[in-house]
């Protein structure tokens, strides 16, 4: 089992606390990669194309590339 934080915004204290609690509970099962929230995902979905094709230089495209590695 692996856990991925998706649509995750590190700016809030709650989000950082939750990440820390998940890390304590699940350890290495919590992936280091985080999929950050962005409108690019919704735009790509509307267009019916992958976000990597829609905006390959976006932060979320880098997130998914990191995840694949």
PDB file of C-alpha atoms in Angstrom:
ATOM      1  CA  UNK A   1       0.000   0.000   0.000  1.00  0.00           C
ATOM      2  CA  UNK A   2       1.212   3.514  -0.854  1.00  0.00           C
ATOM      3  CA  UNK A   3      -0.419   6.861   0.017  1.00  0.00           C
ATOM      4  CA  UNK A   4      -0.372   9.925  -2.213  1.00  0.00           C
ATOM      5  CA  UNK A   5      -1.329  13.438  -1.127  1.00  0.00           C
ATOM      6  CA  UNK A   6      -3.367  14.857  -3.993  1.00  0.00           C
ATOM      7  CA  UNK A   7      -4.927  18.301  -4.371  1.00  0.00           C
ATOM      8  CA  UNK A   8      -2.830  19.088  -1.333  1.00  0.00           C
ATOM      9  CA  UNK A   9      -1.981  22.659  -0.302  1.00  0.00           C
ATOM     10  CA  UNK A  10       0.913  22.924   2.146  1.00  0.00           C
ATOM     11  CA  UNK A  11       0.146  26.547   3.019  1.00  0.00           C
ATOM     12  CA  UNK A  12      -2.345  25.700   5.773  1.00  0.00           C
ATOM     13  CA  UNK A  13      -1.306  24.573   9.219  1.00  0.00           C
ATOM     14  CA  UNK A  14      -4.028  21.916   9.109  1.00  0.00           C
ATOM     15  CA  UNK A  15      -2.583  20.400   5.934  1.00  0.00           C
ATOM     16  CA  UNK A  16       0.932  20.288   7.358  1.00  0.00           C
ATOM     17  CA  UNK A  17      -0.346  18.724  10.584  1.00  0.00           C
ATOM     18  CA  UNK A  18      -2.299  16.119   8.641  1.00  0.00           C
ATOM     19  CA  UNK A  19       0.770  15.267   6.544  1.00  0.00           C
ATOM     20  CA  UNK A  20       2.844  14.836   9.723  1.00  0.00           C
ATOM     21  CA  UNK A  21       0.182  12.602  11.298  1.00  0.00           C
ATOM     22  CA  UNK A  22      -0.022  10.463   8.158  1.00  0.00           C
ATOM     23  CA  UNK A  23       3.777  10.169   8.093  1.00  0.00           C
ATOM     24  CA  UNK A  24       3.760   9.067  11.748  1.00  0.00           C
ATOM     25  CA  UNK A  25       0.996   6.514  11.098  1.00  0.00           C
ATOM     26  CA  UNK A  26       2.067   5.116   7.718  1.00  0.00           C
ATOM     27  CA  UNK A  27       5.789   5.885   7.541  1.00  0.00           C
ATOM     28  CA  UNK A  28       7.363   4.957   4.220  1.00  0.00           C
ATOM     29  CA  UNK A  29       3.965   4.153   2.686  1.00  0.00           C
ATOM     30  CA  UNK A  30       3.351   7.913   2.414  1.00  0.00           C
ATOM     31  CA  UNK A  31       4.947   9.016  -0.833  1.00  0.00           C
ATOM     32  CA  UNK A  32       7.202  12.084  -0.791  1.00  0.00           C
ATOM     33  CA  UNK A  33       5.601  13.379  -4.000  1.00  0.00           C
ATOM     34  CA  UNK A  34       2.659  15.729  -3.526  1.00  0.00           C
ATOM     35  CA  UNK A  35       0.139  16.605  -6.234  1.00  0.00           C
ATOM     36  CA  UNK A  36      -0.509  20.310  -5.667  1.00  0.00           C
ATOM     37  CA  UNK A  37      -3.894  21.914  -6.370  1.00  0.00           C
ATOM     38  CA  UNK A  38      -4.117  23.760  -9.680  1.00  0.00           C
ATOM     39  CA  UNK A  39      -6.659  24.783 -12.266  1.00  0.00           C
ATOM     40  CA  UNK A  40      -4.487  23.113 -14.938  1.00  0.00           C
ATOM     41  CA  UNK A  41      -5.874  19.700 -13.975  1.00  0.00           C
ATOM     42  CA  UNK A  42      -9.467  20.847 -14.532  1.00  0.00           C
ATOM     43  CA  UNK A  43      -8.537  22.558 -17.795  1.00  0.00           C
ATOM     44  CA  UNK A  44      -6.855  19.412 -19.107  1.00  0.00           C
ATOM     45  CA  UNK A  45      -9.855  17.312 -18.073  1.00  0.00           C
ATOM     46  CA  UNK A  46     -12.209  19.691 -19.899  1.00  0.00           C
ATOM     47  CA  UNK A  47     -10.055  19.372 -23.011  1.00  0.00           C
ATOM     48  CA  UNK A  48      -9.850  15.595 -22.636  1.00  0.00           C
ATOM     49  CA  UNK A  49      -6.059  15.576 -22.662  1.00  0.00           C
ATOM     50  CA  UNK A  50      -3.360  14.767 -20.100  1.00  0.00           C
ATOM     51  CA  UNK A  51      -2.096  17.677 -18.041  1.00  0.00           C
ATOM     52  CA  UNK A  52       1.415  16.898 -19.306  1.00  0.00           C
ATOM     53  CA  UNK A  53       0.179  17.651 -22.807  1.00  0.00           C
ATOM     54  CA  UNK A  54      -1.940  20.652 -21.797  1.00  0.00           C
ATOM     55  CA  UNK A  55       0.779  22.498 -19.874  1.00  0.00           C
ATOM     56  CA  UNK A  56       4.026  20.520 -19.603  1.00  0.00           C
ATOM     57  CA  UNK A  57       5.765  23.332 -17.700  1.00  0.00           C
ATOM     58  CA  UNK A  58       3.121  23.582 -14.960  1.00  0.00           C
ATOM     59  CA  UNK A  59       3.788  22.683 -11.363  1.00  0.00           C
ATOM     60  CA  UNK A  60       1.300  19.819 -11.479  1.00  0.00           C
ATOM     61  CA  UNK A  61       2.971  18.406 -14.601  1.00  0.00           C
ATOM     62  CA  UNK A  62       6.220  18.354 -12.636  1.00  0.00           C
ATOM     63  CA  UNK A  63       4.361  16.712  -9.724  1.00  0.00           C
ATOM     64  CA  UNK A  64       3.147  13.877 -11.940  1.00  0.00           C
ATOM     65  CA  UNK A  65       6.588  13.501 -13.524  1.00  0.00           C
ATOM     66  CA  UNK A  66       8.111  13.227 -10.045  1.00  0.00           C
ATOM     67  CA  UNK A  67       5.494  10.649  -9.118  1.00  0.00           C
ATOM     68  CA  UNK A  68       6.341   8.553 -12.179  1.00  0.00           C
ATOM     69  CA  UNK A  69      10.031   8.569 -11.203  1.00  0.00           C
TER      70      UNK A  69
END
